[in-house]
């Protein structure tokens, strides 16, 4: 039997025959019968439930038993979209904007964004170079890295760098630079060639999976540092386990997925690209089965880890799976045209925070639009406010749903996966041991 406190996500699993003891304990808590009792007078369930956080002898500050918001109000991630253009023209690209496609971020804007973000950050600021294709601006990245390191030292902070690339620009000089500066390197691939090259194509309609795979295989140092991000579309939704196995056999150590987002080039084309929800769920469950069977002990499968970590800890490491997401809180994104966004996935122009030529990041984050975004909560969203899983799910992605709605696809995934994770944890410690492999 699962006991859960929905506002915080704190939980315990007890034997079903303890149901009467639980009900009696709840009645005693509510009536005040436990007040002043010594340990010897309490139910045998009292200590185990107190140890896991389901019982507190004093009301918690703010009414939260765990790390409900997942944030202490300090920035930890700055996304710099250095260029609007790309030498691929993926048919579903969420980031394509005709008005910014030819733009490149100025050095002045990039440097000011770094300085502003360091002033608002915690001890570590992660800088993600994005695009378009950011490695088309490798010369700019080369100049911004030493600038950021010096600015961080002056601010008493640390910076860490990452880049999300299409994988076509791994020259020896570029790879050496990325590795020397300890970049986290993300490559976007949607599966083996027959899946990847359906939609991830260049401007002439040609796929480049073979070229990207050859670049990775030819450089073991690079391969050891690369993580792959797969966009889940109608084309590959039923083949996620096949894709995960392919990436594992390639030597990839970190693999993640993101659901198709109907913005950019695919706006209005949901019928062509959006995967069926039940197909996505079955593919995710197949990944859980394979993880429990030990198939991926050498590769971090984040579609599994993301959900299981939310169950096993109140830390809420995924800023997209918590009540109060990372938008305008942990995260800020600067477009190639200097637009200040709370998250690079949010396309609604009404939620634009400002522009770098008119204000700094600090002013944008202190403004009313940022306050509104940060105020989105499962306590006011329907049907979240009545849902037992609301703290674990976070009310689905704001970028996919909007301020006052939830996304039906993400909601159905969470309503299936979270109960399934608890069922598995009740009978095996395999998922818990898997998360310990990737702290």
PDB file of N, CA and C in Angstrom, residues 15 25 34 36 54 56 99 114 118 165 201 228 311 339 342 405 420 433:
ATOM      1  N   UNK A  15       3.035  -2.617   4.152  1.00  0.00           N
ATOM      2  CA  UNK A  15       2.250  -3.815   3.854  1.00  0.00           C
ATOM      3  C   UNK A  15       0.761  -3.492   3.903  1.00  0.00           C
ATOM      4  N   UNK A  25      -3.771   5.695  13.042  1.00  0.00           N
ATOM      5  CA  UNK A  25      -2.727   6.706  13.268  1.00  0.00           C
ATOM      6  C   UNK A  25      -3.154   8.056  12.717  1.00  0.00           C
ATOM      7  N   UNK A  34      -2.173  12.065  19.898  1.00  0.00           N
ATOM      8  CA  UNK A  34      -0.743  11.767  20.027  1.00  0.00           C
ATOM      9  C   UNK A  34       0.003  12.836  20.821  1.00  0.00           C
ATOM     10  N   UNK A  36       1.746  14.830  23.385  1.00  0.00           N
ATOM     11  CA  UNK A  36       2.228  14.524  24.726  1.00  0.00           C
ATOM     12  C   UNK A  36       2.489  13.057  24.984  1.00  0.00           C
ATOM     13  N   UNK A  54       6.658  11.529   6.399  1.00  0.00           N
ATOM     14  CA  UNK A  54       5.201  11.592   6.308  1.00  0.00           C
ATOM     15  C   UNK A  54       4.564  12.074   7.612  1.00  0.00           C
ATOM     16  N   UNK A  56       5.405  14.769  10.725  1.00  0.00           N
ATOM     17  CA  UNK A  56       6.284  15.782  11.312  1.00  0.00           C
ATOM     18  C   UNK A  56       5.655  16.252  12.612  1.00  0.00           C
ATOM     19  N   UNK A  99      12.207  35.132 -38.751  1.00  0.00           N
ATOM     20  CA  UNK A  99      12.646  36.506 -38.497  1.00  0.00           C
ATOM     21  C   UNK A  99      14.031  36.569 -37.871  1.00  0.00           C
ATOM     22  N   UNK A 114      26.352  37.015 -19.846  1.00  0.00           N
ATOM     23  CA  UNK A 114      27.166  36.232 -18.910  1.00  0.00           C
ATOM     24  C   UNK A 114      27.363  36.989 -17.604  1.00  0.00           C
ATOM     25  N   UNK A 118      25.816  35.827 -13.953  1.00  0.00           N
ATOM     26  CA  UNK A 118      26.690  35.562 -12.807  1.00  0.00           C
ATOM     27  C   UNK A 118      26.253  36.361 -11.587  1.00  0.00           C
ATOM     28  N   UNK A 165      24.640  20.344 -30.324  1.00  0.00           N
ATOM     29  CA  UNK A 165      25.042  20.462 -31.719  1.00  0.00           C
ATOM     30  C   UNK A 165      24.397  19.386 -32.578  1.00  0.00           C
ATOM     31  N   UNK A 201      17.338  16.416 -41.741  1.00  0.00           N
ATOM     32  CA  UNK A 201      17.910  16.515 -43.090  1.00  0.00           C
ATOM     33  C   UNK A 201      18.487  17.907 -43.303  1.00  0.00           C
ATOM     34  N   UNK A 228      23.490  11.906 -26.205  1.00  0.00           N
ATOM     35  CA  UNK A 228      22.589  12.012 -27.366  1.00  0.00           C
ATOM     36  C   UNK A 228      21.189  12.386 -26.900  1.00  0.00           C
ATOM     37  N   UNK A 311      10.854  10.294  -7.842  1.00  0.00           N
ATOM     38  CA  UNK A 311      10.209   9.487  -6.814  1.00  0.00           C
ATOM     39  C   UNK A 311      11.135   9.276  -5.624  1.00  0.00           C
ATOM     40  N   UNK A 339      16.641  38.620 -27.604  1.00  0.00           N
ATOM     41  CA  UNK A 339      15.410  38.421 -26.838  1.00  0.00           C
ATOM     42  C   UNK A 339      15.713  37.649 -25.555  1.00  0.00           C
ATOM     43  N   UNK A 342      12.312  33.179 -20.725  1.00  0.00           N
ATOM     44  CA  UNK A 342      12.391  32.423 -19.480  1.00  0.00           C
ATOM     45  C   UNK A 342      12.809  30.983 -19.725  1.00  0.00           C
ATOM     46  N   UNK A 405      -3.126  25.915 -18.470  1.00  0.00           N
ATOM     47  CA  UNK A 405      -3.552  24.598 -18.941  1.00  0.00           C
ATOM     48  C   UNK A 405      -2.466  23.568 -18.649  1.00  0.00           C
ATOM     49  N   UNK A 420       3.360   3.220 -11.953  1.00  0.00           N
ATOM     50  CA  UNK A 420       4.126   2.043 -12.371  1.00  0.00           C
ATOM     51  C   UNK A 420       5.460   1.966 -11.640  1.00  0.00           C
ATOM     52  N   UNK A 433      18.774   0.799  -7.503  1.00  0.00           N
ATOM     53  CA  UNK A 433      20.185   0.501  -7.727  1.00  0.00           C
ATOM     54  C   UNK A 433      20.674   1.084  -9.054  1.00  0.00           C
TER      55      UNK A 433
END
